[in-house]
């Protein structure tokens, strides 16, 4: 069971963190890996006391995507206010915090540095341990927030940067069963959204439009791969582009909703098919969705329909699917892949 002894940075006092620590752990966490500046306070990895997110969507809309340098500057402007709000909303003083945590990577380096340095500074100022958190593990841990979920389970991690089927054996042991060999699913969503002229952020806008279209209007291809649990989305992206170009040449009004619905049908069936196969192969009956794309209406619908066949399905509440700091606090508590030195540096890729 997870338990780790951390040290405070100034007086070097031992502090136990984790499920076996014998007392409540109140973790203050910061997330700044991409375009949300977030801070949260979570007790024992599950009970969210406060959860503040400042989104940069308005800024990035005019560029049609996230501009790293602009994102980093926005984090700098928002971070102190977001931290103060997290304390205020929870009505907790810093001396009650067990440990401070922040995302270390993967993500945009300039953005990560803002949150990581703020977390380290809080840890030194209040002489509490600092815990560096892997953003991907944290997305999976979003499923522990306000639930009774416990490992083992199979997780489908679908975000802007990653697509993985993971066997979560215990809180700290994981095994990647399959992953994308090229684009991440969120990237594919955002690219196809741009091709049909939808504004940033593409994924959620494509999802909305797809709900009004015919999912069987166009047949898009499925990549043939050596491993039945791996994914490839670059061919699908090209096929979508070719379909859009062909329809434009035929000078019909672009049937945007039908294209969106056909794309969504293609990827949601594929994710379901592969994840179910992977779960069946290891006799897992609990399947967990994680990451920003887990907010997708059709993907949620298809997976939750498995409950009729005896599977137990979990997906984070919408606000915990996309980037937030509550999931970072949960991950710090459950200790999967955490780093505990003030020396740790940010990293952009796994
Ligand atoms: O997990 P996340 O917030 O950030 C990363 O760690 O990457 O995921 C962001 C991704 C973006 O690609 C966004 O378009 C996608 O999640 N997304 C969606 C939906 N909501 C967010 N994709 C499809 N349908 C949605 N409803
Ligand atoms: Zn994320």
mmCIF file of C-alpha atoms and ligand atoms in Angstrom:
data_model
loop_
_atom_site.group_PDB
_atom_site.id
_atom_site.type_symbol
_atom_site.label_atom_id
_atom_site.label_comp_id
_atom_site.label_asym_id
_atom_site.label_seq_id
_atom_site.Cartn_x
_atom_site.Cartn_y
_atom_site.Cartn_z
ATOM 1 C CA UNK A 1 0.000 0.000 0.000
ATOM 2 C CA UNK A 2 1.334 3.486 -0.788
ATOM 3 C CA UNK A 3 3.297 5.222 1.916
ATOM 4 C CA UNK A 4 6.349 7.373 1.531
ATOM 5 C CA UNK A 5 8.448 9.433 3.911
ATOM 6 C CA UNK A 6 9.167 12.917 2.635
ATOM 7 C CA UNK A 7 11.370 15.574 4.283
ATOM 8 C CA UNK A 8 10.562 19.218 4.833
ATOM 9 C CA UNK A 9 12.972 21.453 2.901
ATOM 10 C CA UNK A 10 14.079 23.821 5.687
ATOM 11 C CA UNK A 11 14.182 21.857 8.970
ATOM 12 C CA UNK A 12 14.411 18.394 7.341
ATOM 13 C CA UNK A 13 11.519 16.970 9.394
ATOM 14 C CA UNK A 14 10.037 13.597 8.257
ATOM 15 C CA UNK A 15 6.451 13.652 6.950
ATOM 16 C CA UNK A 16 4.514 10.530 5.939
ATOM 17 C CA UNK A 17 2.337 10.843 2.830
ATOM 18 C CA UNK A 18 -0.065 8.238 1.457
ATOM 19 C CA UNK A 19 -2.928 5.945 2.278
ATOM 20 C CA UNK A 20 -1.090 4.299 5.188
ATOM 21 C CA UNK A 21 0.087 7.475 6.909
ATOM 22 C CA UNK A 22 -2.444 7.114 9.717
ATOM 23 C CA UNK A 23 -3.674 10.687 9.550
ATOM 24 C CA UNK A 24 -5.463 12.961 7.103
ATOM 25 C CA UNK A 25 -3.240 14.203 4.291
ATOM 26 C CA UNK A 26 -4.222 17.632 2.978
ATOM 27 C CA UNK A 27 -2.411 18.240 -0.297
ATOM 28 C CA UNK A 28 -2.178 21.624 -2.017
ATOM 29 C CA UNK A 29 -1.457 21.137 -5.743
ATOM 30 C CA UNK A 30 -0.716 23.316 -8.762
ATOM 31 C CA UNK A 31 -1.204 22.480 -12.466
ATOM 32 C CA UNK A 32 0.191 24.632 -15.299
ATOM 33 C CA UNK A 33 1.317 22.196 -18.022
ATOM 34 C CA UNK A 34 -0.641 23.699 -20.919
ATOM 35 C CA UNK A 35 -3.346 26.367 -21.052
ATOM 36 C CA UNK A 36 -5.045 26.201 -17.638
ATOM 37 C CA UNK A 37 -3.578 27.717 -14.478
ATOM 38 C CA UNK A 38 -5.006 25.684 -11.614
ATOM 39 C CA UNK A 39 -4.663 25.152 -7.857
ATOM 40 C CA UNK A 40 -6.596 22.790 -5.600
ATOM 41 C CA UNK A 41 -6.708 21.390 -2.082
ATOM 42 C CA UNK A 42 -7.680 17.735 -1.690
ATOM 43 C CA UNK A 43 -7.922 15.583 1.454
ATOM 44 C CA UNK A 44 -6.717 11.976 1.246
ATOM 45 C CA UNK A 45 -6.645 11.959 -2.553
ATOM 46 C CA UNK A 46 -10.429 11.976 -2.899
ATOM 47 C CA UNK A 47 -12.187 14.801 -1.085
ATOM 48 C CA UNK A 48 -11.922 18.057 -3.044
ATOM 49 C CA UNK A 49 -11.885 21.038 -0.661
ATOM 50 C CA UNK A 50 -11.202 23.647 -3.328
ATOM 51 C CA UNK A 51 -10.561 23.541 -7.071
ATOM 52 C CA UNK A 52 -9.693 26.737 -8.950
ATOM 53 C CA UNK A 53 -9.043 26.817 -12.711
ATOM 54 C CA UNK A 54 -8.163 29.918 -14.742
ATOM 55 C CA UNK A 55 -8.604 29.049 -18.416
ATOM 56 C CA UNK A 56 -6.654 30.772 -21.196
ATOM 57 C CA UNK A 57 -9.185 29.826 -23.897
ATOM 58 C CA UNK A 58 -10.138 33.448 -24.622
ATOM 59 C CA UNK A 59 -6.508 34.381 -25.270
ATOM 60 C CA UNK A 60 -5.733 31.424 -27.524
ATOM 61 C CA UNK A 61 -8.947 31.642 -29.586
ATOM 62 C CA UNK A 62 -7.472 34.445 -31.707
ATOM 63 C CA UNK A 63 -4.410 32.286 -32.569
ATOM 64 C CA UNK A 64 -6.487 29.144 -33.249
ATOM 65 C CA UNK A 65 -4.379 27.160 -30.760
ATOM 66 C CA UNK A 66 -2.022 27.388 -27.796
ATOM 67 C CA UNK A 67 1.031 29.619 -28.331
ATOM 68 C CA UNK A 68 3.613 28.388 -25.771
ATOM 69 C CA UNK A 69 5.229 31.765 -25.005
ATOM 70 C CA UNK A 70 1.831 33.431 -24.604
ATOM 71 C CA UNK A 71 0.652 30.558 -22.374
ATOM 72 C CA UNK A 72 3.671 30.901 -20.069
ATOM 73 C CA UNK A 73 3.088 34.631 -19.650
ATOM 74 C CA UNK A 74 -0.593 34.081 -18.875
ATOM 75 C CA UNK A 75 0.349 31.520 -16.209
ATOM 76 C CA UNK A 76 2.658 34.102 -14.618
ATOM 77 C CA UNK A 77 -0.173 36.614 -14.485
ATOM 78 C CA UNK A 78 -2.717 34.183 -13.043
ATOM 79 C CA UNK A 79 -0.731 31.981 -10.678
ATOM 80 C CA UNK A 80 -0.689 34.103 -7.483
ATOM 81 C CA UNK A 81 -4.386 34.867 -7.698
ATOM 82 C CA UNK A 82 -5.285 31.234 -8.378
ATOM 83 C CA UNK A 83 -3.226 30.059 -5.372
ATOM 84 C CA UNK A 84 -4.796 32.676 -3.101
ATOM 85 C CA UNK A 85 -8.297 31.682 -4.268
ATOM 86 C CA UNK A 86 -7.616 27.986 -3.572
ATOM 87 C CA UNK A 87 -6.701 28.826 0.048
ATOM 88 C CA UNK A 88 -9.639 31.233 0.460
ATOM 89 C CA UNK A 89 -12.259 28.844 -0.920
ATOM 90 C CA UNK A 90 -11.031 26.001 1.264
ATOM 91 C CA UNK A 91 -10.770 28.345 4.254
ATOM 92 C CA UNK A 92 -7.538 26.623 5.232
ATOM 93 C CA UNK A 93 -4.263 28.187 6.360
ATOM 94 C CA UNK A 94 -0.987 27.010 4.830
ATOM 95 C CA UNK A 95 0.250 25.525 8.135
ATOM 96 C CA UNK A 96 -2.522 22.871 7.888
ATOM 97 C CA UNK A 97 -1.211 21.595 4.544
ATOM 98 C CA UNK A 98 0.586 18.216 4.650
ATOM 99 C CA UNK A 99 2.532 18.732 1.420
ATOM 100 C CA UNK A 100 2.662 20.942 -1.674
ATOM 101 C CA UNK A 101 2.601 19.390 -5.150
ATOM 102 C CA UNK A 102 2.933 20.566 -8.750
ATOM 103 C CA UNK A 103 2.981 19.060 -12.235
ATOM 104 C CA UNK A 104 6.520 18.357 -13.444
ATOM 105 C CA UNK A 105 5.656 17.116 -16.964
ATOM 106 C CA UNK A 106 4.886 16.258 -19.659
ATOM 107 C CA UNK A 107 3.820 19.646 -20.975
ATOM 108 C CA UNK A 108 5.036 23.013 -22.239
ATOM 109 C CA UNK A 109 8.332 23.802 -20.527
ATOM 110 C CA UNK A 110 7.740 27.529 -19.981
ATOM 111 C CA UNK A 111 4.257 26.852 -18.598
ATOM 112 C CA UNK A 112 5.378 24.013 -16.336
ATOM 113 C CA UNK A 113 8.166 26.162 -14.868
ATOM 114 C CA UNK A 114 5.659 28.705 -13.560
ATOM 115 C CA UNK A 115 3.650 26.154 -11.561
ATOM 116 C CA UNK A 116 6.636 24.096 -10.458
ATOM 117 C CA UNK A 117 8.517 27.107 -9.102
ATOM 118 C CA UNK A 118 5.416 28.396 -7.321
ATOM 119 C CA UNK A 119 4.959 24.968 -5.691
ATOM 120 C CA UNK A 120 8.597 24.788 -4.622
ATOM 121 C CA UNK A 121 8.419 28.341 -3.223
ATOM 122 C CA UNK A 122 5.331 27.467 -1.127
ATOM 123 C CA UNK A 123 7.046 24.338 0.134
ATOM 124 C CA UNK A 124 10.107 26.317 1.274
ATOM 125 C CA UNK A 125 8.085 29.209 2.713
ATOM 126 C CA UNK A 126 5.905 26.915 4.865
ATOM 127 C CA UNK A 127 8.515 24.176 5.428
ATOM 128 C CA UNK A 128 6.335 21.371 4.026
ATOM 129 C CA UNK A 129 7.452 18.581 1.672
ATOM 130 C CA UNK A 130 7.306 19.147 -2.071
ATOM 131 C CA UNK A 131 5.913 16.428 -4.393
ATOM 132 C CA UNK A 132 6.452 16.564 -8.167
ATOM 133 C CA UNK A 133 3.637 14.907 -10.135
ATOM 134 C CA UNK A 134 3.445 13.253 -13.548
ATOM 135 C CA UNK A 135 0.528 14.829 -15.439
ATOM 136 C CA UNK A 136 -0.515 11.542 -17.115
ATOM 137 C CA UNK A 137 -0.795 9.638 -13.835
ATOM 138 C CA UNK A 138 -2.794 12.538 -12.504
ATOM 139 C CA UNK A 139 -5.374 12.260 -15.308
ATOM 140 C CA UNK A 140 -6.027 8.647 -14.260
ATOM 141 C CA UNK A 141 -6.231 9.736 -10.579
ATOM 142 C CA UNK A 142 -9.017 12.193 -11.493
ATOM 143 C CA UNK A 143 -11.208 9.088 -11.225
ATOM 144 C CA UNK A 144 -10.478 8.821 -7.476
ATOM 145 C CA UNK A 145 -11.958 12.296 -6.821
ATOM 146 C CA UNK A 146 -15.259 11.949 -4.978
ATOM 147 C CA UNK A 147 -15.500 8.185 -5.756
ATOM 148 C CA UNK A 148 -14.671 4.844 -4.135
ATOM 149 C CA UNK A 149 -12.725 3.498 -7.142
ATOM 150 C CA UNK A 150 -9.798 1.239 -6.254
ATOM 151 C CA UNK A 151 -7.298 -0.634 -8.446
ATOM 152 C CA UNK A 152 -7.011 -2.979 -10.240
ATOM 153 C CA UNK A 153 -8.623 -1.605 -13.422
ATOM 154 C CA UNK A 154 -7.917 -0.805 -17.063
ATOM 155 C CA UNK A 155 -7.603 2.901 -17.888
ATOM 156 C CA UNK A 156 -8.067 4.514 -21.289
ATOM 157 C CA UNK A 157 -6.061 7.730 -21.182
ATOM 158 C CA UNK A 158 -7.199 10.030 -23.987
ATOM 159 C CA UNK A 159 -5.847 13.582 -23.929
ATOM 160 C CA UNK A 160 -4.407 16.276 -26.157
ATOM 161 C CA UNK A 161 -0.957 14.686 -26.046
ATOM 162 C CA UNK A 162 -1.531 10.993 -25.274
ATOM 163 C CA UNK A 163 -3.599 7.927 -26.127
ATOM 164 C CA UNK A 164 -2.855 4.895 -23.962
ATOM 165 C CA UNK A 165 -4.522 1.749 -22.671
ATOM 166 C CA UNK A 166 -3.028 1.167 -19.211
ATOM 167 C CA UNK A 167 -3.330 -1.762 -16.835
ATOM 168 C CA UNK A 168 -3.447 -0.142 -13.379
ATOM 169 C CA UNK A 169 -2.453 -3.029 -11.105
ATOM 170 C CA UNK A 170 -2.263 -1.046 -7.871
ATOM 171 C CA UNK A 171 -2.040 2.639 -6.894
ATOM 172 C CA UNK A 172 1.625 2.663 -7.852
ATOM 173 C CA UNK A 173 2.073 -0.145 -10.421
ATOM 174 C CA UNK A 174 1.056 0.401 -14.031
ATOM 175 C CA UNK A 175 1.692 -1.284 -17.319
ATOM 176 C CA UNK A 176 1.048 0.293 -20.733
ATOM 177 C CA UNK A 177 -0.837 -2.227 -22.883
ATOM 178 C CA UNK A 178 -1.198 -0.097 -26.009
ATOM 179 C CA UNK A 179 -0.636 3.451 -27.248
ATOM 180 C CA UNK A 180 -0.696 5.661 -30.311
ATOM 181 C CA UNK A 181 2.175 5.334 -32.733
ATOM 182 C CA UNK A 182 1.639 8.854 -34.117
ATOM 183 C CA UNK A 183 -0.933 11.560 -33.232
ATOM 184 C CA UNK A 184 -2.825 11.612 -29.954
ATOM 185 C CA UNK A 185 -6.604 11.378 -30.145
ATOM 186 C CA UNK A 186 -7.071 14.952 -28.846
ATOM 187 C CA UNK A 187 -4.704 16.200 -31.539
ATOM 188 C CA UNK A 188 -6.753 14.380 -34.198
ATOM 189 C CA UNK A 189 -9.952 15.944 -32.803
ATOM 190 C CA UNK A 190 -8.403 19.416 -32.839
ATOM 191 C CA UNK A 191 -7.002 19.013 -36.385
ATOM 192 C CA UNK A 192 -10.228 17.706 -37.916
ATOM 193 C CA UNK A 193 -12.148 20.460 -36.102
ATOM 194 C CA UNK A 194 -9.859 23.034 -37.718
ATOM 195 C CA UNK A 195 -10.321 21.412 -41.157
ATOM 196 C CA UNK A 196 -14.076 21.860 -40.960
ATOM 197 C CA UNK A 197 -13.629 25.425 -39.745
ATOM 198 C CA UNK A 198 -14.512 25.089 -36.064
ATOM 199 C CA UNK A 199 -12.871 27.472 -33.593
ATOM 200 C CA UNK A 200 -10.344 26.494 -30.892
ATOM 201 C CA UNK A 201 -10.753 24.492 -28.677
ATOM 202 C CA UNK A 202 -11.626 22.046 -31.440
ATOM 203 C CA UNK A 203 -12.476 18.853 -29.543
ATOM 204 C CA UNK A 204 -15.433 20.114 -27.571
ATOM 205 C CA UNK A 205 -16.803 22.079 -30.544
ATOM 206 C CA UNK A 206 -16.571 19.048 -32.840
ATOM 207 C CA UNK A 207 -18.319 16.969 -30.164
ATOM 208 C CA UNK A 208 -21.229 19.464 -30.033
ATOM 209 C CA UNK A 209 -21.587 19.621 -33.810
ATOM 210 C CA UNK A 210 -21.363 15.823 -34.167
ATOM 211 C CA UNK A 211 -24.457 15.437 -32.015
ATOM 212 C CA UNK A 212 -26.498 17.064 -34.786
ATOM 213 C CA UNK A 213 -25.069 14.989 -37.683
ATOM 214 C CA UNK A 214 -25.437 11.520 -39.201
ATOM 215 C CA UNK A 215 -22.655 9.264 -37.825
ATOM 216 C CA UNK A 216 -22.972 6.880 -40.801
ATOM 217 C CA UNK A 217 -22.876 9.548 -43.552
ATOM 218 C CA UNK A 218 -19.216 8.883 -44.440
ATOM 219 C CA UNK A 219 -17.071 5.798 -43.941
ATOM 220 C CA UNK A 220 -13.609 6.732 -42.666
ATOM 221 C CA UNK A 221 -10.764 4.174 -42.541
ATOM 222 C CA UNK A 222 -9.354 2.249 -39.587
ATOM 223 C CA UNK A 223 -5.552 1.908 -39.432
ATOM 224 C CA UNK A 224 -4.118 -1.618 -39.708
ATOM 225 C CA UNK A 225 -1.475 -2.097 -37.030
ATOM 226 C CA UNK A 226 0.735 -4.933 -35.794
ATOM 227 C CA UNK A 227 -0.473 -4.653 -32.218
ATOM 228 C CA UNK A 228 -4.223 -4.912 -31.717
ATOM 229 C CA UNK A 229 -3.983 -2.544 -28.732
ATOM 230 C CA UNK A 230 -2.050 0.276 -30.446
ATOM 231 C CA UNK A 231 -3.582 3.262 -32.216
ATOM 232 C CA UNK A 232 -2.733 5.403 -35.242
ATOM 233 C CA UNK A 233 -4.678 8.548 -36.084
ATOM 234 C CA UNK A 234 -2.568 10.158 -38.807
ATOM 235 C CA UNK A 235 -4.231 8.161 -41.636
ATOM 236 C CA UNK A 236 -7.665 9.095 -40.329
ATOM 237 C CA UNK A 237 -6.646 12.750 -40.310
ATOM 238 C CA UNK A 238 -5.467 12.515 -43.933
ATOM 239 C CA UNK A 239 -8.646 10.662 -44.964
ATOM 240 C CA UNK A 240 -10.741 13.395 -43.313
ATOM 241 C CA UNK A 241 -8.764 16.065 -45.182
ATOM 242 C CA UNK A 242 -9.240 14.238 -48.517
ATOM 243 C CA UNK A 243 -12.965 13.826 -47.879
ATOM 244 C CA UNK A 244 -13.337 17.552 -47.110
ATOM 245 C CA UNK A 245 -11.337 18.517 -50.236
ATOM 246 C CA UNK A 246 -13.443 16.185 -52.406
ATOM 247 C CA UNK A 247 -16.721 17.581 -51.037
ATOM 248 C CA UNK A 248 -15.480 21.138 -51.533
ATOM 249 C CA UNK A 249 -14.530 20.337 -55.157
ATOM 250 C CA UNK A 250 -17.999 18.966 -55.769
ATOM 251 C CA UNK A 251 -18.999 22.413 -54.511
ATOM 252 C CA UNK A 252 -21.689 21.086 -52.242
ATOM 253 C CA UNK A 253 -22.328 22.935 -49.011
ATOM 254 C CA UNK A 254 -19.856 21.255 -46.683
ATOM 255 C CA UNK A 255 -21.953 18.835 -44.545
ATOM 256 C CA UNK A 256 -19.955 19.762 -41.430
ATOM 257 C CA UNK A 257 -22.190 18.038 -38.903
ATOM 258 C CA UNK A 258 -22.154 14.759 -40.873
ATOM 259 C CA UNK A 259 -18.349 14.865 -41.190
ATOM 260 C CA UNK A 260 -18.021 15.574 -37.456
ATOM 261 C CA UNK A 261 -20.455 12.778 -36.559
ATOM 262 C CA UNK A 262 -18.740 10.280 -38.902
ATOM 263 C CA UNK A 263 -15.330 11.124 -37.439
ATOM 264 C CA UNK A 264 -16.659 10.818 -33.889
ATOM 265 C CA UNK A 265 -18.318 7.466 -34.707
ATOM 266 C CA UNK A 266 -15.061 6.155 -36.163
ATOM 267 C CA UNK A 267 -12.853 7.061 -33.180
ATOM 268 C CA UNK A 268 -15.351 6.227 -30.421
ATOM 269 C CA UNK A 269 -16.011 2.715 -31.823
ATOM 270 C CA UNK A 270 -12.279 2.151 -32.233
ATOM 271 C CA UNK A 271 -11.474 3.212 -28.650
ATOM 272 C CA UNK A 272 -14.273 1.018 -27.327
ATOM 273 C CA UNK A 273 -13.281 -2.036 -29.373
ATOM 274 C CA UNK A 274 -9.587 -1.939 -28.428
ATOM 275 C CA UNK A 275 -10.072 -1.087 -24.752
ATOM 276 C CA UNK A 276 -12.700 -3.799 -24.275
ATOM 277 C CA UNK A 277 -10.433 -6.351 -25.941
ATOM 278 C CA UNK A 278 -7.512 -5.329 -23.699
ATOM 279 C CA UNK A 279 -9.708 -5.539 -20.586
ATOM 280 C CA UNK A 280 -11.108 -8.946 -21.569
ATOM 281 C CA UNK A 281 -7.607 -10.230 -22.252
ATOM 282 C CA UNK A 282 -6.566 -9.605 -18.623
ATOM 283 C CA UNK A 283 -9.987 -10.382 -17.165
ATOM 284 C CA UNK A 284 -10.567 -6.829 -15.969
ATOM 285 C CA UNK A 285 -14.186 -5.854 -15.385
ATOM 286 C CA UNK A 286 -13.533 -2.231 -14.360
ATOM 287 C CA UNK A 287 -12.707 0.287 -17.101
ATOM 288 C CA UNK A 288 -11.797 3.900 -16.374
ATOM 289 C CA UNK A 289 -11.744 6.839 -18.821
ATOM 290 C CA UNK A 290 -9.208 9.628 -18.273
ATOM 291 C CA UNK A 291 -7.966 12.835 -19.949
ATOM 292 C CA UNK A 292 -9.612 15.750 -21.723
ATOM 293 C CA UNK A 293 -11.178 13.607 -24.448
ATOM 294 C CA UNK A 294 -12.948 11.566 -21.719
ATOM 295 C CA UNK A 295 -15.343 14.554 -21.655
ATOM 296 C CA UNK A 296 -16.588 13.463 -25.091
ATOM 297 C CA UNK A 297 -20.317 12.693 -25.139
ATOM 298 C CA UNK A 298 -20.228 9.780 -27.596
ATOM 299 C CA UNK A 299 -17.189 8.096 -26.029
ATOM 300 C CA UNK A 300 -18.833 8.293 -22.584
ATOM 301 C CA UNK A 301 -22.101 6.953 -24.007
ATOM 302 C CA UNK A 302 -20.478 3.972 -25.716
ATOM 303 C CA UNK A 303 -18.374 3.023 -22.672
ATOM 304 C CA UNK A 304 -21.166 3.440 -20.102
ATOM 305 C CA UNK A 305 -23.335 1.178 -22.293
ATOM 306 C CA UNK A 306 -20.900 -1.640 -21.358
ATOM 307 C CA UNK A 307 -22.388 -1.590 -17.849
ATOM 308 C CA UNK A 308 -25.300 -3.595 -19.294
ATOM 309 C CA UNK A 309 -22.817 -6.401 -20.010
ATOM 310 C CA UNK A 310 -21.443 -6.513 -16.460
ATOM 311 C CA UNK A 311 -18.550 -4.031 -16.684
ATOM 312 C CA UNK A 312 -18.094 -1.235 -14.159
ATOM 313 C CA UNK A 313 -17.272 2.047 -15.899
ATOM 314 C CA UNK A 314 -15.789 5.183 -14.359
ATOM 315 C CA UNK A 315 -15.174 8.587 -15.939
ATOM 316 C CA UNK A 316 -14.229 11.773 -14.082
ATOM 317 C CA UNK A 317 -16.826 14.507 -13.603
ATOM 318 C CA UNK A 318 -16.564 16.861 -16.595
ATOM 319 C CA UNK A 319 -14.570 19.494 -14.688
ATOM 320 C CA UNK A 320 -11.962 16.858 -13.716
ATOM 321 C CA UNK A 321 -11.568 15.472 -17.285
ATOM 322 C CA UNK A 322 -9.687 18.458 -18.669
ATOM 323 C CA UNK A 323 -6.631 19.888 -16.895
ATOM 324 C CA UNK A 324 -7.133 20.732 -13.212
ATOM 325 C CA UNK A 325 -5.091 20.649 -10.009
ATOM 326 C CA UNK A 326 -7.386 18.391 -7.943
ATOM 327 C CA UNK A 327 -6.153 15.425 -9.992
ATOM 328 C CA UNK A 328 -2.540 16.502 -9.297
ATOM 329 C CA UNK A 329 -3.240 16.497 -5.535
ATOM 330 C CA UNK A 330 -4.845 13.046 -5.801
ATOM 331 C CA UNK A 331 -1.863 11.679 -7.690
ATOM 332 C CA UNK A 332 0.549 13.156 -5.109
ATOM 333 C CA UNK A 333 -1.371 11.350 -2.345
ATOM 334 C CA UNK A 334 -1.544 7.980 -4.120
ATOM 335 C CA UNK A 335 2.168 8.335 -4.981
ATOM 336 C CA UNK A 336 2.245 6.842 -8.497
ATOM 337 C CA UNK A 337 5.369 8.096 -10.238
ATOM 338 C CA UNK A 338 5.981 11.012 -7.861
ATOM 339 C CA UNK A 339 9.264 12.843 -7.399
ATOM 340 C CA UNK A 340 10.245 14.287 -4.050
ATOM 341 C CA UNK A 341 13.215 16.567 -4.383
ATOM 342 C CA UNK A 342 13.381 20.321 -4.712
ATOM 343 C CA UNK A 343 16.039 19.667 -7.376
ATOM 344 C CA UNK A 344 13.581 18.160 -9.886
ATOM 345 C CA UNK A 345 13.260 19.873 -13.232
ATOM 346 C CA UNK A 346 10.364 20.054 -15.677
ATOM 347 C CA UNK A 347 10.203 17.687 -18.664
ATOM 348 C CA UNK A 348 8.296 18.208 -21.909
ATOM 349 C CA UNK A 349 7.833 14.597 -23.110
ATOM 350 C CA UNK A 350 7.717 11.108 -21.612
HETATM 351 O O1 LIG B 1 -6.275 16.413 -20.886
HETATM 352 P P1 LIG B 1 -6.350 17.695 -21.588
HETATM 353 O O2 LIG B 1 -7.152 18.810 -20.971
HETATM 354 O O3 LIG B 1 -4.934 18.274 -21.865
HETATM 355 C C1 LIG B 1 -3.847 17.441 -22.128
HETATM 356 O O4 LIG B 1 -3.256 16.924 -21.158
HETATM 357 O O5 LIG B 1 -3.568 17.240 -23.325
HETATM 358 O O6 LIG B 1 -6.922 17.361 -23.031
HETATM 359 C C2 LIG B 1 -7.138 18.348 -23.977
HETATM 360 C C3 LIG B 1 -7.736 17.700 -25.201
HETATM 361 C C4 LIG B 1 -7.843 18.661 -26.365
HETATM 362 O O7 LIG B 1 -7.346 18.033 -27.522
HETATM 363 C C5 LIG B 1 -9.351 18.909 -26.466
HETATM 364 O O8 LIG B 1 -9.767 19.230 -27.765
HETATM 365 C C6 LIG B 1 -9.882 17.577 -26.019
HETATM 366 O O9 LIG B 1 -9.066 17.233 -24.927
HETATM 367 N N1 LIG B 1 -11.299 17.637 -25.620
HETATM 368 C C7 LIG B 1 -12.286 16.961 -26.261
HETATM 369 C C8 LIG B 1 -13.492 17.280 -25.592
HETATM 370 N N2 LIG B 1 -13.210 18.133 -24.559
HETATM 371 C C9 LIG B 1 -11.850 18.322 -24.593
HETATM 372 N N3 LIG B 1 -12.235 16.149 -27.323
HETATM 373 C C10 LIG B 1 -13.401 15.610 -27.749
HETATM 374 N N4 LIG B 1 -14.588 15.863 -27.167
HETATM 375 C C11 LIG B 1 -14.694 16.679 -26.096
HETATM 376 N N5 LIG B 1 -15.872 16.920 -25.529
HETATM 377 ZN ZN1 LIG B 2 -3.990 17.025 -19.449
#
